[in-house]
CSV table of N, CA and C in Angstrom, one decimal:
chain,number,residue,atom,x,y,z
T,1,MET,N,-110.0,56.3,-15.9
T,1,MET,CA,-111.1,57.2,-15.6
T,1,MET,C,-111.5,57.9,-16.9
T,2,ASP,N,-110.6,58.0,-17.9
T,2,ASP,CA,-111.0,58.6,-19.2
T,2,ASP,C,-111.9,57.7,-20.0
T,3,LYS,N,-112.0,56.5,-19.7
T,3,LYS,CA,-112.9,55.5,-20.4
T,3,LYS,C,-114.3,55.4,-19.6
T,4,MET,N,-114.4,55.9,-18.4
T,4,MET,CA,-115.6,55.9,-17.7
T,4,MET,C,-116.6,56.9,-18.2
T,5,PRO,N,-117.9,56.5,-18.2
T,5,PRO,CA,-118.9,57.5,-18.5
T,5,PRO,C,-119.1,58.6,-17.5
T,6,PRO,N,-119.3,59.8,-17.9
T,6,PRO,CA,-119.4,60.9,-16.9
T,6,PRO,C,-120.6,60.5,-16.0
T,7,GLY,N,-120.4,60.8,-14.7
T,7,GLY,CA,-121.5,60.6,-13.7
T,7,GLY,C,-121.4,59.3,-13.0
T,8,LEU,N,-120.8,58.3,-13.6
T,8,LEU,CA,-120.7,57.0,-13.0
T,8,LEU,C,-119.9,57.0,-11.6
T,9,MET,N,-118.9,57.8,-11.6
T,9,MET,CA,-118.1,57.9,-10.4
T,9,MET,C,-118.8,58.5,-9.2
T,10,GLU,N,-119.9,59.2,-9.4
T,10,GLU,CA,-120.6,59.7,-8.3
T,10,GLU,C,-121.1,58.7,-7.2
T,11,VAL,N,-121.1,57.4,-7.6
T,11,VAL,CA,-121.5,56.4,-6.7
T,11,VAL,C,-120.4,56.2,-5.6
T,12,LEU,N,-119.2,56.7,-5.9
T,12,LEU,CA,-118.1,56.6,-4.9
T,12,LEU,C,-118.1,57.8,-3.9
T,13,ARG,N,-118.8,58.9,-4.3
T,13,ARG,CA,-118.7,60.1,-3.5
T,13,ARG,C,-119.0,59.9,-2.1
T,14,PRO,N,-120.0,59.1,-1.6
T,14,PRO,CA,-120.2,58.9,-0.2
T,14,PRO,C,-119.0,58.3,0.5
T,15,PHE,N,-118.2,57.5,-0.2
T,15,PHE,CA,-117.1,56.9,0.3
T,15,PHE,C,-115.8,57.8,0.5
T,16,LEU,N,-115.9,58.9,-0.3
T,16,LEU,CA,-114.7,59.8,-0.3
T,16,LEU,C,-115.0,61.1,0.5
T,17,GLY,N,-116.3,61.3,0.8
T,17,GLY,CA,-116.7,62.5,1.4
T,17,GLY,C,-116.4,62.6,2.9
T,18,SER,N,-117.0,63.6,3.6
T,18,SER,CA,-116.8,63.8,5.0
T,18,SER,C,-117.4,62.8,5.9
T,19,SER,N,-118.5,62.1,5.3
T,19,SER,CA,-119.1,61.0,6.1
T,19,SER,C,-118.3,59.7,5.8
T,20,TRP,N,-117.5,59.4,6.8
T,20,TRP,CA,-116.7,58.2,6.6
T,20,TRP,C,-117.4,56.8,6.8
T,21,VAL,N,-118.5,56.9,7.4
T,21,VAL,CA,-119.3,55.6,7.6
T,21,VAL,C,-120.4,55.5,6.6
T,22,VAL,N,-120.4,54.5,5.8
T,22,VAL,CA,-121.4,54.2,4.8
T,22,VAL,C,-122.0,52.9,5.0
T,23,TYR,N,-123.2,52.7,5.2
T,23,TYR,CA,-123.9,51.4,5.5
T,23,TYR,C,-123.2,50.7,6.6
T,24,GLY,N,-122.8,51.4,7.7
T,24,GLY,CA,-122.2,50.8,8.9
T,24,GLY,C,-120.7,50.4,8.7
T,25,THR,N,-120.2,50.7,7.6
T,25,THR,CA,-118.7,50.4,7.5
T,25,THR,C,-117.9,51.7,7.4
T,26,ASN,N,-116.8,51.7,8.2
T,26,ASN,CA,-116.0,52.9,8.2
T,26,ASN,C,-114.9,52.8,7.1
T,27,TYR,N,-115.0,53.8,6.2
T,27,TYR,CA,-114.1,53.9,5.0
T,27,TYR,C,-112.9,54.9,5.2
T,28,ARG,N,-112.7,55.3,6.4
T,28,ARG,CA,-111.7,56.3,6.7
T,28,ARG,C,-110.3,56.0,6.2
T,29,LYS,N,-109.9,54.7,6.3
T,29,LYS,CA,-108.6,54.3,5.8
T,29,LYS,C,-108.6,53.6,4.5
T,30,ALA,N,-109.7,53.7,3.8
T,30,ALA,CA,-109.8,53.1,2.4
T,30,ALA,C,-108.9,54.0,1.5
T,31,ILE,N,-108.4,53.3,0.5
T,31,ILE,CA,-107.6,54.0,-0.5
T,31,ILE,C,-108.2,53.8,-1.8
T,32,PHE,N,-108.6,54.7,-2.5
T,32,PHE,CA,-109.0,54.6,-3.9
T,32,PHE,C,-108.0,55.2,-4.9
T,33,ILE,N,-107.7,54.4,-5.9
T,33,ILE,CA,-106.7,54.9,-6.9
T,33,ILE,C,-107.4,54.9,-8.2
T,34,PHE,N,-107.5,56.1,-8.8
T,34,PHE,CA,-108.1,56.4,-10.1
T,34,PHE,C,-107.0,56.7,-11.1
T,35,ILE,N,-107.0,55.9,-12.2
T,35,ILE,CA,-105.9,56.0,-13.2
T,35,ILE,C,-106.6,56.6,-14.5
T,36,SER,N,-105.8,57.5,-15.1
T,36,SER,CA,-106.4,58.2,-16.3
T,36,SER,C,-105.2,58.6,-17.3
T,37,ASN,N,-105.5,58.6,-18.5
T,37,ASN,CA,-104.5,59.0,-19.5
T,37,ASN,C,-104.8,60.5,-19.8
T,38,THR,N,-105.8,61.1,-19.3
T,38,THR,CA,-106.2,62.5,-19.6
T,38,THR,C,-105.1,63.3,-19.0
T,39,GLY,N,-104.7,64.3,-19.8
T,39,GLY,CA,-103.7,65.3,-19.4
T,39,GLY,C,-102.3,64.8,-19.9
T,40,GLY,N,-102.2,63.7,-20.5
T,40,GLY,CA,-100.9,63.1,-21.0
T,40,GLY,C,-100.3,64.1,-22.0
T,41,GLU,N,-101.0,64.6,-22.9
T,41,GLU,CA,-100.4,65.5,-23.9
T,41,GLU,C,-100.0,66.8,-23.3
T,42,GLN,N,-100.7,67.2,-22.2
T,42,GLN,CA,-100.4,68.5,-21.5
T,42,GLN,C,-99.2,68.3,-20.7
T,43,ILE,N,-99.1,67.1,-20.1
T,43,ILE,CA,-97.8,66.8,-19.3
T,43,ILE,C,-96.6,66.8,-20.2
T,44,ASN,N,-96.8,66.2,-21.3
T,44,ASN,CA,-95.6,66.1,-22.3
T,44,ASN,C,-95.3,67.5,-22.7
T,45,GLN,N,-96.2,68.3,-23.0
T,45,GLN,CA,-95.9,69.7,-23.3
T,45,GLN,C,-95.2,70.5,-22.2
T,46,VAL,N,-95.6,70.3,-21.0
T,46,VAL,CA,-94.8,70.9,-19.9
T,46,VAL,C,-93.4,70.4,-19.8
T,47,ALA,N,-93.2,69.1,-20.0
T,47,ALA,CA,-91.9,68.5,-19.9
T,47,ALA,C,-91.1,69.0,-21.1
T,48,LEU,N,-91.6,69.2,-22.3
T,48,LEU,CA,-90.9,69.7,-23.5
T,48,LEU,C,-90.5,71.1,-23.3
T,49,GLU,N,-91.4,71.9,-22.7
T,49,GLU,CA,-91.1,73.4,-22.4
T,49,GLU,C,-90.0,73.5,-21.4
T,50,ALA,N,-90.0,72.6,-20.4
T,50,ALA,CA,-89.0,72.6,-19.4
T,50,ALA,C,-87.7,72.3,-20.0
T,51,TRP,N,-87.6,71.3,-21.0
T,51,TRP,CA,-86.3,70.9,-21.7
T,51,TRP,C,-85.9,72.1,-22.5
T,52,ARG,N,-86.8,72.7,-23.2
T,52,ARG,CA,-86.4,73.9,-24.0
T,52,ARG,C,-85.9,75.1,-23.2
T,53,SER,N,-86.3,75.1,-21.9
T,53,SER,CA,-85.8,76.2,-20.9
T,53,SER,C,-84.6,75.7,-20.2
T,54,ARG,N,-84.1,74.5,-20.7
T,54,ARG,CA,-82.9,73.9,-20.1
T,54,ARG,C,-83.1,73.5,-18.7
T,55,ARG,N,-84.2,73.0,-18.4
T,55,ARG,CA,-84.5,72.5,-17.0
T,55,ARG,C,-84.7,70.9,-17.2
T,56,ASP,N,-84.1,70.2,-16.2
T,56,ASP,CA,-84.2,68.8,-16.2
T,56,ASP,C,-85.7,68.4,-15.9
T,57,ARG,N,-86.1,67.3,-16.4
T,57,ARG,CA,-87.5,66.9,-16.1
T,57,ARG,C,-87.7,66.6,-14.6
T,58,GLU,N,-86.7,66.3,-13.9
T,58,GLU,CA,-86.8,66.1,-12.4
T,58,GLU,C,-87.1,67.4,-11.7
T,59,GLU,N,-86.8,68.6,-12.4
T,59,GLU,CA,-87.1,69.9,-11.8
T,59,GLU,C,-88.5,70.4,-12.0
T,60,ILE,N,-89.3,69.6,-12.7
T,60,ILE,CA,-90.7,69.9,-12.9
T,60,ILE,C,-91.4,69.7,-11.5
T,61,HIS,N,-92.2,70.6,-11.0
T,61,HIS,CA,-92.9,70.4,-9.8
T,61,HIS,C,-94.3,70.1,-10.0
T,62,LEU,N,-94.9,69.4,-9.0
T,62,LEU,CA,-96.3,69.0,-9.0
T,62,LEU,C,-97.2,70.2,-9.2
T,63,GLN,N,-96.8,71.3,-8.6
T,63,GLN,CA,-97.7,72.5,-8.7
T,63,GLN,C,-97.8,73.0,-10.1
T,64,GLU,N,-96.8,72.7,-11.0
T,64,GLU,CA,-96.9,73.1,-12.4
T,64,GLU,C,-97.9,72.2,-13.2
T,65,LEU,N,-98.0,71.0,-12.7
T,65,LEU,CA,-98.8,70.0,-13.5
T,65,LEU,C,-100.2,69.9,-13.0
T,66,GLU,N,-100.5,70.0,-11.7
T,66,GLU,CA,-101.8,69.8,-11.2
T,66,GLU,C,-102.8,70.7,-11.9
T,67,PRO,N,-102.6,72.0,-12.1
T,67,PRO,CA,-103.7,72.7,-12.8
T,67,PRO,C,-103.9,72.4,-14.3
T,68,VAL,N,-102.8,71.9,-14.9
T,68,VAL,CA,-102.9,71.5,-16.3
T,68,VAL,C,-103.7,70.2,-16.4
T,69,ILE,N,-103.4,69.3,-15.5
T,69,ILE,CA,-104.2,68.0,-15.5
T,69,ILE,C,-105.6,68.3,-15.1
T,70,SER,N,-105.8,69.1,-14.1
T,70,SER,CA,-107.2,69.4,-13.7
T,70,SER,C,-108.0,70.0,-14.8
T,71,ARG,N,-107.5,70.9,-15.6
T,71,ARG,CA,-108.1,71.6,-16.7
T,71,ARG,C,-108.4,70.5,-17.8
T,72,ALA,N,-107.5,69.7,-18.0
T,72,ALA,CA,-107.8,68.6,-19.0
T,72,ALA,C,-108.9,67.7,-18.6
T,73,VAL,N,-109.0,67.4,-17.4
T,73,VAL,CA,-110.1,66.5,-16.8
T,73,VAL,C,-111.4,67.2,-16.9
T,74,LEU,N,-111.4,68.5,-16.4
T,74,LEU,CA,-112.6,69.3,-16.3
T,74,LEU,C,-113.2,69.7,-17.5
T,75,ASP,N,-112.3,69.9,-18.5
T,75,ASP,CA,-112.8,70.4,-19.9
T,75,ASP,C,-113.2,69.3,-20.8
T,76,ASN,N,-113.1,68.0,-20.4
T,76,ASN,CA,-113.4,66.9,-21.2
T,76,ASN,C,-114.7,66.3,-20.9
T,77,PRO,N,-115.8,66.5,-21.7
T,77,PRO,CA,-117.1,66.0,-21.4
T,77,PRO,C,-117.2,64.5,-21.4
T,78,HIS,N,-116.2,63.9,-21.9
T,78,HIS,CA,-116.3,62.4,-22.0
T,78,HIS,C,-115.5,61.7,-20.8
T,79,HIS,N,-114.9,62.5,-19.9
T,79,HIS,CA,-114.2,62.0,-18.8
T,79,HIS,C,-115.1,61.6,-17.7
T,80,GLY,N,-114.7,60.5,-16.9
T,80,GLY,CA,-115.5,60.1,-15.9
T,80,GLY,C,-115.7,61.1,-14.7
T,81,PHE,N,-114.8,62.1,-14.6
T,81,PHE,CA,-114.9,63.1,-13.6
T,81,PHE,C,-115.5,64.4,-14.0
T,82,TRP,N,-115.9,64.4,-15.3
T,82,TRP,CA,-116.5,65.7,-15.8
T,82,TRP,C,-117.8,66.0,-15.0
T,83,HIS,N,-117.9,67.2,-14.5
T,83,HIS,CA,-118.9,67.8,-13.7
T,83,HIS,C,-119.2,66.9,-12.5
T,84,SER,N,-118.2,66.4,-12.0
T,84,SER,CA,-118.2,65.4,-10.8
T,84,SER,C,-118.1,66.2,-9.5
T,85,GLY,N,-119.0,65.8,-8.6
T,85,GLY,CA,-118.9,66.3,-7.2
T,85,GLY,C,-117.6,66.0,-6.6
T,86,ILE,N,-117.0,64.9,-7.0
T,86,ILE,CA,-115.7,64.5,-6.4
T,86,ILE,C,-114.7,65.5,-6.7
T,87,MET,N,-114.6,66.0,-7.9
T,87,MET,CA,-113.7,67.1,-8.3
T,87,MET,C,-114.2,68.4,-7.7
T,88,GLU,N,-115.4,68.8,-7.8
T,88,GLU,CA,-115.9,70.1,-7.4
T,88,GLU,C,-115.7,70.3,-5.8
T,89,GLU,N,-115.8,69.2,-5.1
T,89,GLU,CA,-115.7,69.2,-3.6
T,89,GLU,C,-114.3,68.9,-3.2
T,90,HIS,N,-113.3,68.8,-4.2
T,90,HIS,CA,-111.9,68.6,-3.9
T,90,HIS,C,-111.7,67.3,-3.0
T,91,LEU,N,-112.3,66.2,-3.4
T,91,LEU,CA,-112.2,65.0,-2.6
T,91,LEU,C,-111.0,64.1,-2.9
T,92,LEU,N,-110.3,64.5,-3.9
T,92,LEU,CA,-109.1,63.7,-4.2
T,92,LEU,C,-107.9,64.3,-3.4
T,93,ASP,N,-107.1,63.5,-2.8
T,93,ASP,CA,-106.1,63.9,-2.0
T,93,ASP,C,-104.8,64.2,-2.8
T,94,ALA,N,-104.6,63.4,-3.8
T,94,ALA,CA,-103.3,63.6,-4.5
T,94,ALA,C,-103.4,63.3,-6.0
T,95,VAL,N,-102.6,63.9,-6.8
T,95,VAL,CA,-102.5,63.6,-8.2
T,95,VAL,C,-101.0,63.2,-8.4
T,96,VAL,N,-100.8,62.1,-9.0
T,96,VAL,CA,-99.5,61.6,-9.2
T,96,VAL,C,-99.3,61.5,-10.8
T,97,PRO,N,-98.7,62.5,-11.4
T,97,PRO,CA,-98.5,62.5,-12.9
T,97,PRO,C,-97.3,61.6,-13.2
T,98,PHE,N,-97.3,61.0,-14.3
T,98,PHE,CA,-96.2,60.2,-14.8
T,98,PHE,C,-95.6,61.0,-16.0
T,99,LEU,N,-94.4,61.5,-15.8
T,99,LEU,CA,-93.6,62.2,-16.8
T,99,LEU,C,-93.1,61.2,-17.9
T,100,PRO,N,-93.0,61.8,-19.1
T,100,PRO,CA,-92.5,60.9,-20.2
T,100,PRO,C,-91.1,60.5,-19.9
T,101,LEU,N,-90.7,59.3,-20.4
T,101,LEU,CA,-89.3,58.8,-20.2
T,101,LEU,C,-88.5,59.3,-21.3
T,102,GLN,N,-87.2,59.6,-20.9
T,102,GLN,CA,-86.2,60.0,-21.9
T,102,GLN,C,-85.4,58.8,-22.3
T,103,ARG,N,-84.5,59.0,-23.2
T,103,ARG,CA,-83.7,57.9,-23.8
T,103,ARG,C,-82.9,57.2,-22.6
T,104,HIS,N,-82.3,57.9,-21.7
T,104,HIS,CA,-81.5,57.3,-20.7
T,104,HIS,C,-82.4,56.5,-19.7
T,105,HIS,N,-83.6,56.9,-19.5
T,105,HIS,CA,-84.6,56.0,-18.7
T,105,HIS,C,-84.9,54.7,-19.5
T,106,VAL,N,-85.1,54.8,-20.7
T,106,VAL,CA,-85.3,53.5,-21.5
T,106,VAL,C,-84.1,52.7,-21.5
T,107,ARG,N,-83.0,53.2,-21.6
T,107,ARG,CA,-81.6,52.5,-21.6
T,107,ARG,C,-81.6,51.7,-20.2
T,108,HIS,N,-82.0,52.3,-19.1
T,108,HIS,CA,-82.0,51.6,-17.8
T,108,HIS,C,-83.1,50.4,-17.9
T,109,CYS,N,-84.2,50.7,-18.5
T,109,CYS,CA,-85.1,49.6,-18.6
T,109,CYS,C,-84.6,48.4,-19.4
T,110,VAL,N,-83.8,48.6,-20.5
T,110,VAL,CA,-83.2,47.7,-21.3
T,110,VAL,C,-82.2,46.9,-20.4
T,111,LEU,N,-81.4,47.6,-19.7
T,111,LEU,CA,-80.4,47.0,-18.9
T,111,LEU,C,-81.0,46.1,-17.7
T,112,ASN,N,-82.1,46.6,-17.1
T,112,ASN,CA,-82.8,45.8,-16.1
T,112,ASN,C,-83.4,44.6,-16.7
T,113,GLU,N,-84.0,44.7,-17.9
T,113,GLU,CA,-84.6,43.5,-18.5
T,113,GLU,C,-83.6,42.6,-18.9
T,114,LEU,N,-82.4,42.9,-19.4
T,114,LEU,CA,-81.4,42.0,-19.7
T,114,LEU,C,-80.9,41.3,-18.4
T,115,ALA,N,-80.7,42.0,-17.3
T,115,ALA,CA,-80.4,41.4,-16.1
T,115,ALA,C,-81.4,40.5,-15.5
T,116,GLN,N,-82.7,40.8,-15.7
T,116,GLN,CA,-83.7,39.8,-15.3
T,116,GLN,C,-83.7,38.5,-16.1
T,117,LEU,N,-83.2,38.7,-17.3
T,117,LEU,CA,-83.1,37.5,-18.2
T,117,LEU,C,-81.8,36.7,-17.9
T,118,GLY,N,-81.0,37.3,-17.1
T,118,GLY,CA,-79.7,36.6,-16.7
T,118,GLY,C,-78.7,36.8,-17.8
T,119,LEU,N,-78.8,37.9,-18.7
T,119,LEU,CA,-77.9,38.0,-19.7
T,119,LEU,C,-77.0,39.2,-19.4
T,120,GLU,N,-75.8,39.1,-20.0
T,120,GLU,CA,-74.8,40.2,-19.9
T,120,GLU,C,-75.2,41.3,-20.8
T,121,PRO,N,-75.2,42.5,-20.4
T,121,PRO,CA,-75.6,43.6,-21.2
T,121,PRO,C,-74.5,43.8,-22.3
T,122,LYS,N,-75.0,43.9,-23.6
T,122,LYS,CA,-74.2,44.2,-24.6
T,122,LYS,C,-74.6,45.5,-25.2
T,123,ASP,N,-73.6,46.3,-25.5
T,123,ASP,CA,-73.9,47.7,-26.0
T,123,ASP,C,-74.7,47.7,-27.3
T,124,GLU,N,-74.3,46.7,-28.2
T,124,GLU,CA,-75.0,46.7,-29.5
T,124,GLU,C,-76.5,46.3,-29.3
T,125,VAL,N,-76.8,45.4,-28.3
T,125,VAL,CA,-78.2,45.1,-28.1
T,125,VAL,C,-79.0,46.3,-27.5
T,126,VAL,N,-78.3,46.9,-26.5
T,126,VAL,CA,-79.0,48.0,-25.8
T,126,VAL,C,-79.2,49.1,-26.9
T,127,GLN,N,-78.2,49.4,-27.8
T,127,GLN,CA,-78.4,50.4,-28.7
T,127,GLN,C,-79.4,50.1,-29.7
T,128,ALA,N,-79.5,48.8,-30.1
T,128,ALA,CA,-80.5,48.3,-31.1
T,128,ALA,C,-82.0,48.5,-30.6
T,129,VAL,N,-82.1,48.2,-29.3
T,129,VAL,CA,-83.5,48.3,-28.7
T,129,VAL,C,-83.8,49.8,-28.7
T,130,LEU,N,-82.9,50.7,-28.3
T,130,LEU,CA,-83.1,52.1,-28.2
T,130,LEU,C,-83.4,52.7,-29.6
T,131,ASP,N,-82.7,52.2,-30.6
T,131,ASP,CA,-82.9,52.6,-32.0
T,131,ASP,C,-84.3,52.2,-32.6
T,132,SER,N,-84.8,51.1,-32.0
T,132,SER,CA,-86.1,50.6,-32.5
T,132,SER,C,-87.2,51.2,-31.7
T,133,THR,N,-87.0,52.0,-30.7
T,133,THR,CA,-88.0,52.6,-29.9
T,133,THR,C,-88.4,54.0,-30.4
T,134,ALA,N,-89.7,54.2,-30.5
T,134,ALA,CA,-90.2,55.5,-31.0
T,134,ALA,C,-90.0,56.5,-30.0
T,135,PHE,N,-89.5,57.7,-30.4
T,135,PHE,CA,-89.4,58.8,-29.5
T,135,PHE,C,-90.1,60.1,-30.2
T,136,PHE,N,-90.5,61.0,-29.4
T,136,PHE,CA,-91.1,62.2,-29.9
T,136,PHE,C,-90.6,63.4,-29.1
T,137,PRO,N,-90.8,64.6,-29.5
T,137,PRO,CA,-91.4,65.0,-30.7
T,137,PRO,C,-90.5,64.7,-32.0
T,138,GLU,N,-91.1,64.9,-33.1
T,138,GLU,CA,-90.4,64.4,-34.3
T,138,GLU,C,-89.0,64.9,-34.5
T,139,HIS,N,-88.7,66.2,-34.2
T,139,HIS,CA,-87.4,66.7,-34.5
T,139,HIS,C,-86.4,66.5,-33.3
T,140,GLU,N,-87.0,66.6,-32.1
T,140,GLU,CA,-86.1,66.5,-31.0
T,140,GLU,C,-85.8,65.1,-30.5
T,141,GLN,N,-86.8,64.2,-30.7
T,141,GLN,CA,-86.7,62.8,-30.3
T,141,GLN,C,-86.3,62.6,-28.9
T,142,LEU,N,-87.0,63.3,-28.0
T,142,LEU,CA,-86.6,63.3,-26.5
T,142,LEU,C,-87.3,62.3,-25.7
T,143,PHE,N,-88.6,62.0,-25.9
T,143,PHE,CA,-89.4,61.2,-25.0
T,143,PHE,C,-89.9,59.9,-25.7
T,144,SER,N,-89.8,58.8,-25.0
T,144,SER,CA,-90.4,57.6,-25.5
T,144,SER,C,-91.8,57.6,-25.7
T,145,SER,N,-92.3,57.1,-26.8
T,145,SER,CA,-93.7,57.1,-27.0
T,145,SER,C,-94.5,56.1,-26.2
T,146,ASN,N,-93.7,55.0,-25.8
T,146,ASN,CA,-94.4,53.9,-25.2
T,146,ASN,C,-93.7,53.6,-23.8
T,147,GLY,N,-92.9,54.6,-23.3
T,147,GLY,CA,-92.2,54.3,-22.1
T,147,GLY,C,-91.3,53.1,-22.2
T,148,CYS,N,-91.5,52.2,-21.3
T,148,CYS,CA,-90.7,51.0,-21.3
T,148,CYS,C,-91.5,49.8,-21.7
T,149,LYS,N,-92.7,50.0,-22.0
T,149,LYS,CA,-93.7,48.8,-22.2
T,149,LYS,C,-93.2,47.8,-23.2
T,150,THR,N,-92.6,48.3,-24.3
T,150,THR,CA,-92.2,47.3,-25.3
T,150,THR,C,-90.8,46.8,-25.3
T,151,VAL,N,-90.0,47.2,-24.2
T,151,VAL,CA,-88.6,46.9,-24.2
T,151,VAL,C,-88.5,45.3,-24.1
T,152,ALA,N,-89.2,44.7,-23.3
T,152,ALA,CA,-89.1,43.2,-23.1
T,152,ALA,C,-89.3,42.5,-24.4
T,153,SER,N,-90.2,42.8,-25.2
T,153,SER,CA,-90.6,42.2,-26.4
T,153,SER,C,-89.5,42.5,-27.5
T,154,ARG,N,-88.9,43.6,-27.4
T,154,ARG,CA,-87.9,44.0,-28.4
T,154,ARG,C,-86.5,43.4,-28.2
T,155,ILE,N,-86.2,43.0,-27.0
T,155,ILE,CA,-84.9,42.5,-26.7
T,155,ILE,C,-84.6,41.2,-27.6
T,156,ALA,N,-85.6,40.3,-27.6
T,156,ALA,CA,-85.5,39.1,-28.3
T,156,ALA,C,-85.0,39.2,-29.7
T,157,PHE,N,-85.5,40.3,-30.3
T,157,PHE,CA,-85.2,40.5,-31.8
T,157,PHE,C,-83.6,40.8,-32.0
T,158,PHE,N,-83.0,41.3,-30.9
T,158,PHE,CA,-81.6,41.8,-31.1
T,158,PHE,C,-80.6,40.8,-30.4
T,159,LEU,N,-81.0,39.7,-29.9
T,159,LEU,CA,-80.0,38.9,-29.2
T,159,LEU,C,-79.3,38.0,-30.2
């Protein structure tokens, strides 16, 4: 959604609104999934503040993140939902934020990838992949910059 020009999403508004039938087709059970990176920095900030307050990331509630994400979307004039009737009329049912992954999450990704390759997990391989993964913020090194996206490609370097 963050790559869509503002206003383009208005074409979907009839399908999401109170009128379920459009051009003779009932869209009541249709599911629309909108993906966006907007709000990622704000989500990371909430996760970092939770960590600094000694709260686990699993203790972060959706109610803490929804207003932060909504503000990031609504304040961005380049976002597909900027000044959108879809947002103004509250036509979205749910927001599903993806929290940043911590080191132990990435470790699980490495172990899962090794298992999928049919390889026995070796501590030195797991540690080498973790050490080659970028984490942020600079001083705390808490969250993976790329999640688990690069794990599969990194494993081959350390076998």
